[in-house]
Amino acid sequence: MNDMCQPPGLAPETFGAQHYKSDYKPIWCPGCGDYTVLAAITKALATVQKPPHEVAVVSGIGCSSRIPAYTSCYGFHGVHGRALAAGTGLKVARPDLTVLVASGDGDGYSIGGNHFLHACRRNVDLTYIVMDNHVYGMTKGQPSPTTEPDWDSKLSPGGTGVRSFHPLVIALASGANFVARAFSGDQQGTAEIIAQGIRHPGFSFIEILSPCVTFRPEQRDWRNLVHPASVQPTDDPARAAKRIMTDDGFNIGVLYAGHRAPYAGGPSPASADMAALEAEFAV
């Protein structure tokens, strides 16, 4: 982590994207969509003007989960699939922090799938960003939960034959308060959606189509397939579900923005007292 504090002599409103970047150079493959996702995240943080020391970025394992190291905010690089558990605990314990959780389709939807369901249900006020490239890139190209069933590769000859996971529908059905899709090739649009997600109360889920051109070079064509959603965001879950279930998977924009109150619980001063806890469980 480099200097997290406000630059000397600058007013709080002068934070720019560069103030959220660390000194570490990303080591993603050339052409990886995660480069522009990182740029969009720092741009979004500059938009909301949260000082870097009031922001925490939490991740699990995978290419996308390198994100915390490349920011100058507080960061936690945890174990596989557990980013939401760590991020949820942090936000509940420190509601003053702006918490972003970064993940990929393998980390977030496979081993972390159960945490995804319950994070949506709990509706803790954090922003969950999933960089989805429909493949495990870090471990050389295995099919992930969002891989098409007929995707043929050396590791899955003929395809898996298994139906793809639909993260937006799952998020909506499980109670996420904000559901959006973005495309890494649209850096400005992605930054705007992330900023909206940060500002929206409750659990904000943002699916970012982020091509892995190393193991799935055909995803270069996503640039020609994405298109803005032709409808305005709705607060009606049934209407949003119909939109999401009937779209082509390349609609980008905010698809649902609900009004459900965020989880307001947390440890009370009494329960946070370790001496009292020890006394309660003493035998």
CSV table of C-alpha atoms in Angstrom, one decimal:
chain,number,residue,atom,x,y,z
A,1,MET,CA,0.0,0.0,0.0
A,2,ASN,CA,1.4,3.4,-0.9
A,3,ASP,CA,0.4,6.7,0.6
A,4,MET,CA,-3.3,6.4,1.5
A,5,CYS,CA,-3.7,9.8,3.0
A,6,GLN,CA,-5.0,12.8,1.3
A,7,PRO,CA,-2.2,14.6,-0.6
A,8,PRO,CA,-0.9,17.6,1.4
A,9,GLY,CA,-2.5,20.9,0.5
A,10,LEU,CA,-5.3,19.4,-1.5
A,11,ALA,CA,-9.0,19.8,-0.6
A,12,PRO,CA,-11.0,16.6,-0.3
A,13,GLU,CA,-12.8,17.2,-3.5
A,14,THR,CA,-9.6,17.1,-5.5
A,15,PHE,CA,-9.0,13.3,-5.4
A,16,GLY,CA,-8.3,12.0,-8.9
A,17,ALA,CA,-8.1,8.5,-10.2
A,18,GLN,CA,-4.4,8.5,-9.8
A,19,HIS,CA,-4.8,8.9,-6.0
A,20,TYR,CA,-6.3,5.4,-5.8
A,21,LYS,CA,-3.6,3.7,-7.8
A,22,SER,CA,-0.7,1.9,-6.1
A,23,ASP,CA,2.9,1.8,-7.3
A,24,TYR,CA,2.6,-1.8,-8.3
A,25,LYS,CA,2.4,-2.6,-12.0
A,26,PRO,CA,-0.3,-5.0,-13.0
A,27,ILE,CA,0.9,-8.3,-14.4
A,28,TRP,CA,-2.2,-9.4,-16.3
A,29,CYS,CA,-1.8,-10.8,-19.9
A,30,PRO,CA,-1.6,-8.3,-22.7
A,31,GLY,CA,-5.1,-7.4,-23.8
A,32,CYS,CA,-6.8,-8.6,-20.6
A,33,GLY,CA,-10.0,-6.7,-19.8
A,34,ASP,CA,-9.1,-6.4,-16.2
A,35,TYR,CA,-6.7,-3.4,-17.0
A,36,THR,CA,-9.7,-1.2,-17.9
A,37,VAL,CA,-11.8,-2.5,-15.0
A,38,LEU,CA,-9.0,-1.3,-12.6
A,39,ALA,CA,-9.0,2.0,-14.4
A,40,ALA,CA,-12.8,2.2,-14.1
A,41,ILE,CA,-12.7,1.4,-10.4
A,42,THR,CA,-10.2,4.2,-9.7
A,43,LYS,CA,-12.2,6.6,-11.8
A,44,ALA,CA,-15.4,5.7,-10.0
A,45,LEU,CA,-13.7,6.3,-6.6
A,46,ALA,CA,-12.6,9.7,-7.8
A,47,THR,CA,-16.2,10.3,-8.9
A,48,VAL,CA,-17.6,9.6,-5.4
A,49,GLN,CA,-14.6,11.4,-3.8
A,50,LYS,CA,-14.1,9.0,-1.0
A,51,PRO,CA,-10.5,9.5,0.4
A,52,PRO,CA,-8.4,6.3,-0.2
A,53,HIS,CA,-8.0,5.7,3.5
A,54,GLU,CA,-11.8,5.4,3.8
A,55,VAL,CA,-12.0,2.7,1.1
A,56,ALA,CA,-11.3,-1.0,1.4
A,57,VAL,CA,-11.0,-3.4,-1.6
A,58,VAL,CA,-11.4,-7.1,-0.8
A,59,SER,CA,-10.8,-10.1,-3.1
A,60,GLY,CA,-10.4,-13.8,-3.2
A,61,ILE,CA,-8.2,-15.7,-5.7
A,62,GLY,CA,-7.8,-15.4,-9.5
A,63,CYS,CA,-6.6,-12.9,-12.0
A,64,SER,CA,-9.3,-10.4,-11.1
A,65,SER,CA,-8.5,-10.7,-7.4
A,66,ARG,CA,-5.2,-8.9,-7.9
A,67,ILE,CA,-7.1,-5.7,-7.8
A,68,PRO,CA,-6.4,-4.7,-4.1
A,69,ALA,CA,-2.7,-4.7,-4.7
A,70,TYR,CA,-3.1,-2.3,-7.5
A,71,THR,CA,-5.0,0.3,-5.5
A,72,SER,CA,-3.7,2.6,-2.7
A,73,CYS,CA,-6.8,1.8,-0.6
A,74,TYR,CA,-6.9,-0.6,2.3
A,75,GLY,CA,-6.9,-4.1,0.7
A,76,PHE,CA,-7.4,-7.7,1.6
A,77,HIS,CA,-6.4,-10.6,-0.7
A,78,GLY,CA,-8.1,-13.6,0.9
A,79,VAL,CA,-8.7,-17.2,0.1
A,80,HIS,CA,-10.5,-18.7,-2.8
A,81,GLY,CA,-14.2,-17.9,-2.9
A,82,ARG,CA,-14.4,-16.1,0.4
A,83,ALA,CA,-14.1,-12.5,-0.6
A,84,LEU,CA,-17.7,-11.7,0.1
A,85,ALA,CA,-17.5,-13.3,3.5
A,86,ALA,CA,-14.5,-11.1,4.4
A,87,GLY,CA,-16.0,-8.0,2.8
A,88,THR,CA,-19.4,-8.5,4.5
A,89,GLY,CA,-17.7,-8.8,7.9
A,90,LEU,CA,-15.6,-5.8,7.3
A,91,LYS,CA,-18.5,-3.6,6.3
A,92,VAL,CA,-20.6,-4.7,9.3
A,93,ALA,CA,-17.7,-4.0,11.7
A,94,ARG,CA,-16.7,-0.8,10.0
A,95,PRO,CA,-19.8,0.8,8.4
A,96,ASP,CA,-17.8,4.0,7.9
A,97,LEU,CA,-15.7,2.4,5.2
A,98,THR,CA,-16.7,2.1,1.5
A,99,VAL,CA,-16.2,-1.6,0.8
A,100,LEU,CA,-15.6,-2.9,-2.7
A,101,VAL,CA,-15.3,-6.7,-3.3
A,102,ALA,CA,-13.6,-7.8,-6.5
A,103,SER,CA,-14.0,-11.3,-7.9
A,104,GLY,CA,-14.1,-13.4,-11.1
A,105,ASP,CA,-16.6,-15.9,-12.4
A,106,GLY,CA,-14.6,-18.9,-11.1
A,107,ASP,CA,-13.9,-17.4,-7.6
A,108,GLY,CA,-17.3,-15.8,-7.2
A,109,TYR,CA,-19.8,-18.2,-8.7
A,110,SER,CA,-18.1,-21.6,-8.1
A,111,ILE,CA,-16.4,-22.0,-4.8
A,112,GLY,CA,-17.9,-18.7,-3.7
A,113,GLY,CA,-21.4,-19.4,-5.0
A,114,ASN,CA,-23.0,-19.9,-1.6
A,115,HIS,CA,-21.5,-16.7,-0.3
A,116,PHE,CA,-22.9,-14.9,-3.3
A,117,LEU,CA,-26.4,-16.1,-2.6
A,118,HIS,CA,-26.4,-15.0,1.0
A,119,ALA,CA,-24.6,-11.7,0.4
A,120,CYS,CA,-27.4,-10.8,-1.9
A,121,ARG,CA,-30.0,-11.9,0.7
A,122,ARG,CA,-28.3,-10.0,3.6
A,123,ASN,CA,-28.1,-6.8,1.6
A,124,VAL,CA,-25.1,-5.3,3.4
A,125,ASP,CA,-24.1,-2.0,1.9
A,126,LEU,CA,-21.2,-2.9,-0.3
A,127,THR,CA,-20.3,-3.1,-4.0
A,128,TYR,CA,-19.6,-6.5,-5.5
A,129,ILE,CA,-17.7,-6.4,-8.8
A,130,VAL,CA,-17.3,-9.6,-10.8
A,131,MET,CA,-15.0,-9.6,-13.8
A,132,ASP,CA,-16.5,-12.4,-15.9
A,133,ASN,CA,-14.6,-13.9,-18.8
A,134,HIS,CA,-16.3,-17.3,-18.8
A,135,VAL,CA,-13.1,-19.2,-18.1
A,136,TYR,CA,-10.5,-19.8,-15.4
A,137,GLY,CA,-7.7,-17.7,-16.8
A,138,MET,CA,-5.2,-18.0,-13.9
A,139,THR,CA,-5.2,-21.8,-14.1
A,140,LYS,CA,-4.9,-22.1,-17.8
A,141,GLY,CA,-8.3,-22.2,-19.2
A,142,GLN,CA,-10.7,-24.6,-17.5
A,143,PRO,CA,-14.4,-24.0,-18.0
A,144,SER,CA,-16.0,-21.8,-15.3
A,145,PRO,CA,-19.6,-21.7,-14.1
A,146,THR,CA,-20.5,-19.1,-16.8
A,147,THR,CA,-18.8,-21.0,-19.7
A,148,GLU,CA,-21.1,-22.0,-22.5
A,149,PRO,CA,-21.9,-25.8,-22.4
A,150,ASP,CA,-20.6,-26.3,-25.9
A,151,TRP,CA,-17.3,-24.4,-25.6
A,152,ASP,CA,-14.7,-26.8,-26.9
A,153,SER,CA,-11.1,-26.7,-25.5
A,154,LYS,CA,-8.2,-28.9,-24.8
A,155,LEU,CA,-9.4,-29.2,-21.2
A,156,SER,CA,-13.0,-29.8,-22.1
A,157,PRO,CA,-13.2,-31.5,-25.5
A,158,GLY,CA,-16.6,-31.1,-26.9
A,159,GLY,CA,-17.7,-28.9,-24.1
A,160,THR,CA,-19.0,-29.7,-20.6
A,161,GLY,CA,-22.6,-30.0,-21.6
A,162,VAL,CA,-23.5,-28.2,-18.4
A,163,ARG,CA,-25.9,-25.3,-18.5
A,164,SER,CA,-24.3,-21.9,-17.7
A,165,PHE,CA,-24.8,-20.1,-14.4
A,166,HIS,CA,-26.9,-16.9,-14.8
A,167,PRO,CA,-25.5,-14.5,-12.2
A,168,LEU,CA,-27.8,-11.6,-12.8
A,169,VAL,CA,-30.9,-13.7,-12.3
A,170,ILE,CA,-29.5,-15.3,-9.2
A,171,ALA,CA,-28.6,-11.9,-7.8
A,172,LEU,CA,-32.0,-10.5,-8.4
A,173,ALA,CA,-33.8,-13.5,-7.0
A,174,SER,CA,-31.6,-13.6,-3.9
A,175,GLY,CA,-32.3,-10.0,-3.0
A,176,ALA,CA,-29.5,-7.8,-4.4
A,177,ASN,CA,-30.6,-4.2,-4.3
A,178,PHE,CA,-28.7,-3.1,-7.4
A,179,VAL,CA,-28.0,-5.3,-10.4
A,180,ALA,CA,-26.0,-4.0,-13.4
A,181,ARG,CA,-23.9,-5.3,-16.3
A,182,ALA,CA,-20.9,-3.5,-17.8
A,183,PHE,CA,-18.2,-4.1,-20.4
A,184,SER,CA,-14.6,-3.6,-19.7
A,185,GLY,CA,-14.0,-2.1,-23.2
A,186,ASP,CA,-16.3,0.8,-22.2
A,187,GLN,CA,-14.1,2.3,-19.4
A,188,GLN,CA,-16.1,5.4,-18.9
A,189,GLY,CA,-19.5,3.6,-18.9
A,190,THR,CA,-18.1,1.0,-16.5
A,191,ALA,CA,-16.8,3.7,-14.1
A,192,GLU,CA,-20.2,5.4,-14.1
A,193,ILE,CA,-22.0,2.2,-13.2
A,194,ILE,CA,-19.5,1.4,-10.5
A,195,ALA,CA,-20.0,4.9,-9.0
A,196,GLN,CA,-23.8,4.4,-9.1
A,197,GLY,CA,-23.3,1.0,-7.4
A,198,ILE,CA,-21.2,2.6,-4.6
A,199,ARG,CA,-23.7,5.3,-4.0
A,200,HIS,CA,-26.7,3.0,-4.1
A,201,PRO,CA,-27.6,1.7,-0.6
A,202,GLY,CA,-27.5,-2.0,0.0
A,203,PHE,CA,-25.8,-4.8,-1.9
A,204,SER,CA,-24.8,-3.7,-5.3
A,205,PHE,CA,-23.9,-6.4,-7.8
A,206,ILE,CA,-22.0,-5.4,-11.0
A,207,GLU,CA,-21.2,-8.0,-13.6
A,208,ILE,CA,-18.4,-6.8,-15.9
A,209,LEU,CA,-17.8,-8.7,-19.1
A,210,SER,CA,-14.0,-8.7,-19.1
A,211,PRO,CA,-12.5,-10.7,-22.0
A,212,CYS,CA,-9.7,-13.2,-21.5
A,213,VAL,CA,-8.1,-13.0,-24.9
A,214,THR,CA,-5.3,-15.4,-24.0
A,215,PHE,CA,-7.6,-18.4,-23.5
A,216,ARG,CA,-10.7,-17.2,-25.2
A,217,PRO,CA,-9.5,-15.0,-28.1
A,218,GLU,CA,-12.9,-15.1,-29.7
A,219,GLN,CA,-14.0,-12.8,-26.9
A,220,ARG,CA,-12.4,-9.9,-28.8
A,221,ASP,CA,-15.7,-9.8,-30.6
A,222,TRP,CA,-17.6,-8.9,-27.5
A,223,ARG,CA,-16.8,-5.3,-28.4
A,224,ASN,CA,-19.1,-5.7,-31.4
A,225,LEU,CA,-21.9,-7.5,-29.4
A,226,VAL,CA,-22.4,-5.3,-26.3
A,227,HIS,CA,-25.1,-2.6,-26.5
A,228,PRO,CA,-26.7,-0.3,-24.1
A,229,ALA,CA,-29.9,-1.6,-22.4
A,230,SER,CA,-32.8,-0.1,-24.3
A,231,VAL,CA,-34.8,0.5,-21.1
A,232,GLN,CA,-34.4,2.6,-18.0
A,233,PRO,CA,-33.5,0.9,-14.7
A,234,THR,CA,-36.6,-0.4,-12.9
A,235,ASP,CA,-37.3,-0.9,-9.2
A,236,ASP,CA,-39.8,-3.7,-10.0
A,237,PRO,CA,-38.1,-7.1,-9.5
A,238,ALA,CA,-40.6,-8.9,-11.7
A,239,ARG,CA,-40.0,-6.5,-14.6
A,240,ALA,CA,-36.2,-6.7,-14.1
A,241,ALA,CA,-36.3,-10.5,-14.1
A,242,LYS,CA,-38.2,-10.6,-17.4
A,243,ARG,CA,-35.6,-8.2,-18.9
A,244,ILE,CA,-32.7,-10.2,-17.7
A,245,MET,CA,-34.1,-13.6,-18.6
A,246,THR,CA,-34.9,-12.4,-22.2
A,247,ASP,CA,-31.9,-10.4,-23.0
A,248,ASP,CA,-29.0,-11.7,-25.1
A,249,GLY,CA,-26.4,-11.4,-22.4
A,250,PHE,CA,-24.8,-8.3,-23.8
A,251,ASN,CA,-27.1,-5.6,-22.5
A,252,ILE,CA,-25.1,-3.2,-20.5
A,253,GLY,CA,-26.4,-0.7,-18.0
A,254,VAL,CA,-28.2,-0.7,-14.7
A,255,LEU,CA,-31.0,-3.3,-14.9
A,256,TYR,CA,-32.5,-3.1,-11.4
A,257,ALA,CA,-32.2,-0.5,-8.6
A,258,GLY,CA,-34.4,-1.4,-5.6
A,259,HIS,CA,-35.3,0.4,-2.4
A,260,ARG,CA,-34.8,-2.4,0.1
A,261,ALA,CA,-33.2,-1.0,3.3
A,262,PRO,CA,-29.6,-2.2,3.8
A,263,TYR,CA,-28.8,-4.5,6.6
A,264,ALA,CA,-28.4,-2.3,9.7
A,265,GLY,CA,-27.1,-4.8,12.2
A,266,GLY,CA,-23.7,-5.2,13.7
A,267,PRO,CA,-22.0,-5.9,16.9
A,268,SER,CA,-23.4,-3.9,19.8
A,269,PRO,CA,-20.9,-2.3,22.1
A,270,ALA,CA,-21.7,-5.0,24.7
A,271,SER,CA,-21.1,-7.9,22.3
A,272,ALA,CA,-17.9,-6.3,21.0
A,273,ASP,CA,-16.5,-6.4,24.6
A,274,MET,CA,-14.1,-9.3,24.6
A,275,ALA,CA,-14.2,-9.6,28.4
A,276,ALA,CA,-17.9,-9.9,28.4
A,277,LEU,CA,-17.8,-12.5,25.7
A,278,GLU,CA,-15.3,-14.5,27.5
A,279,ALA,CA,-17.3,-14.3,30.7
A,280,GLU,CA,-20.4,-15.5,28.9
A,281,PHE,CA,-18.7,-18.6,27.6
A,282,ALA,CA,-16.7,-19.4,30.6
A,283,VAL,CA,-17.3,-22.9,32.1
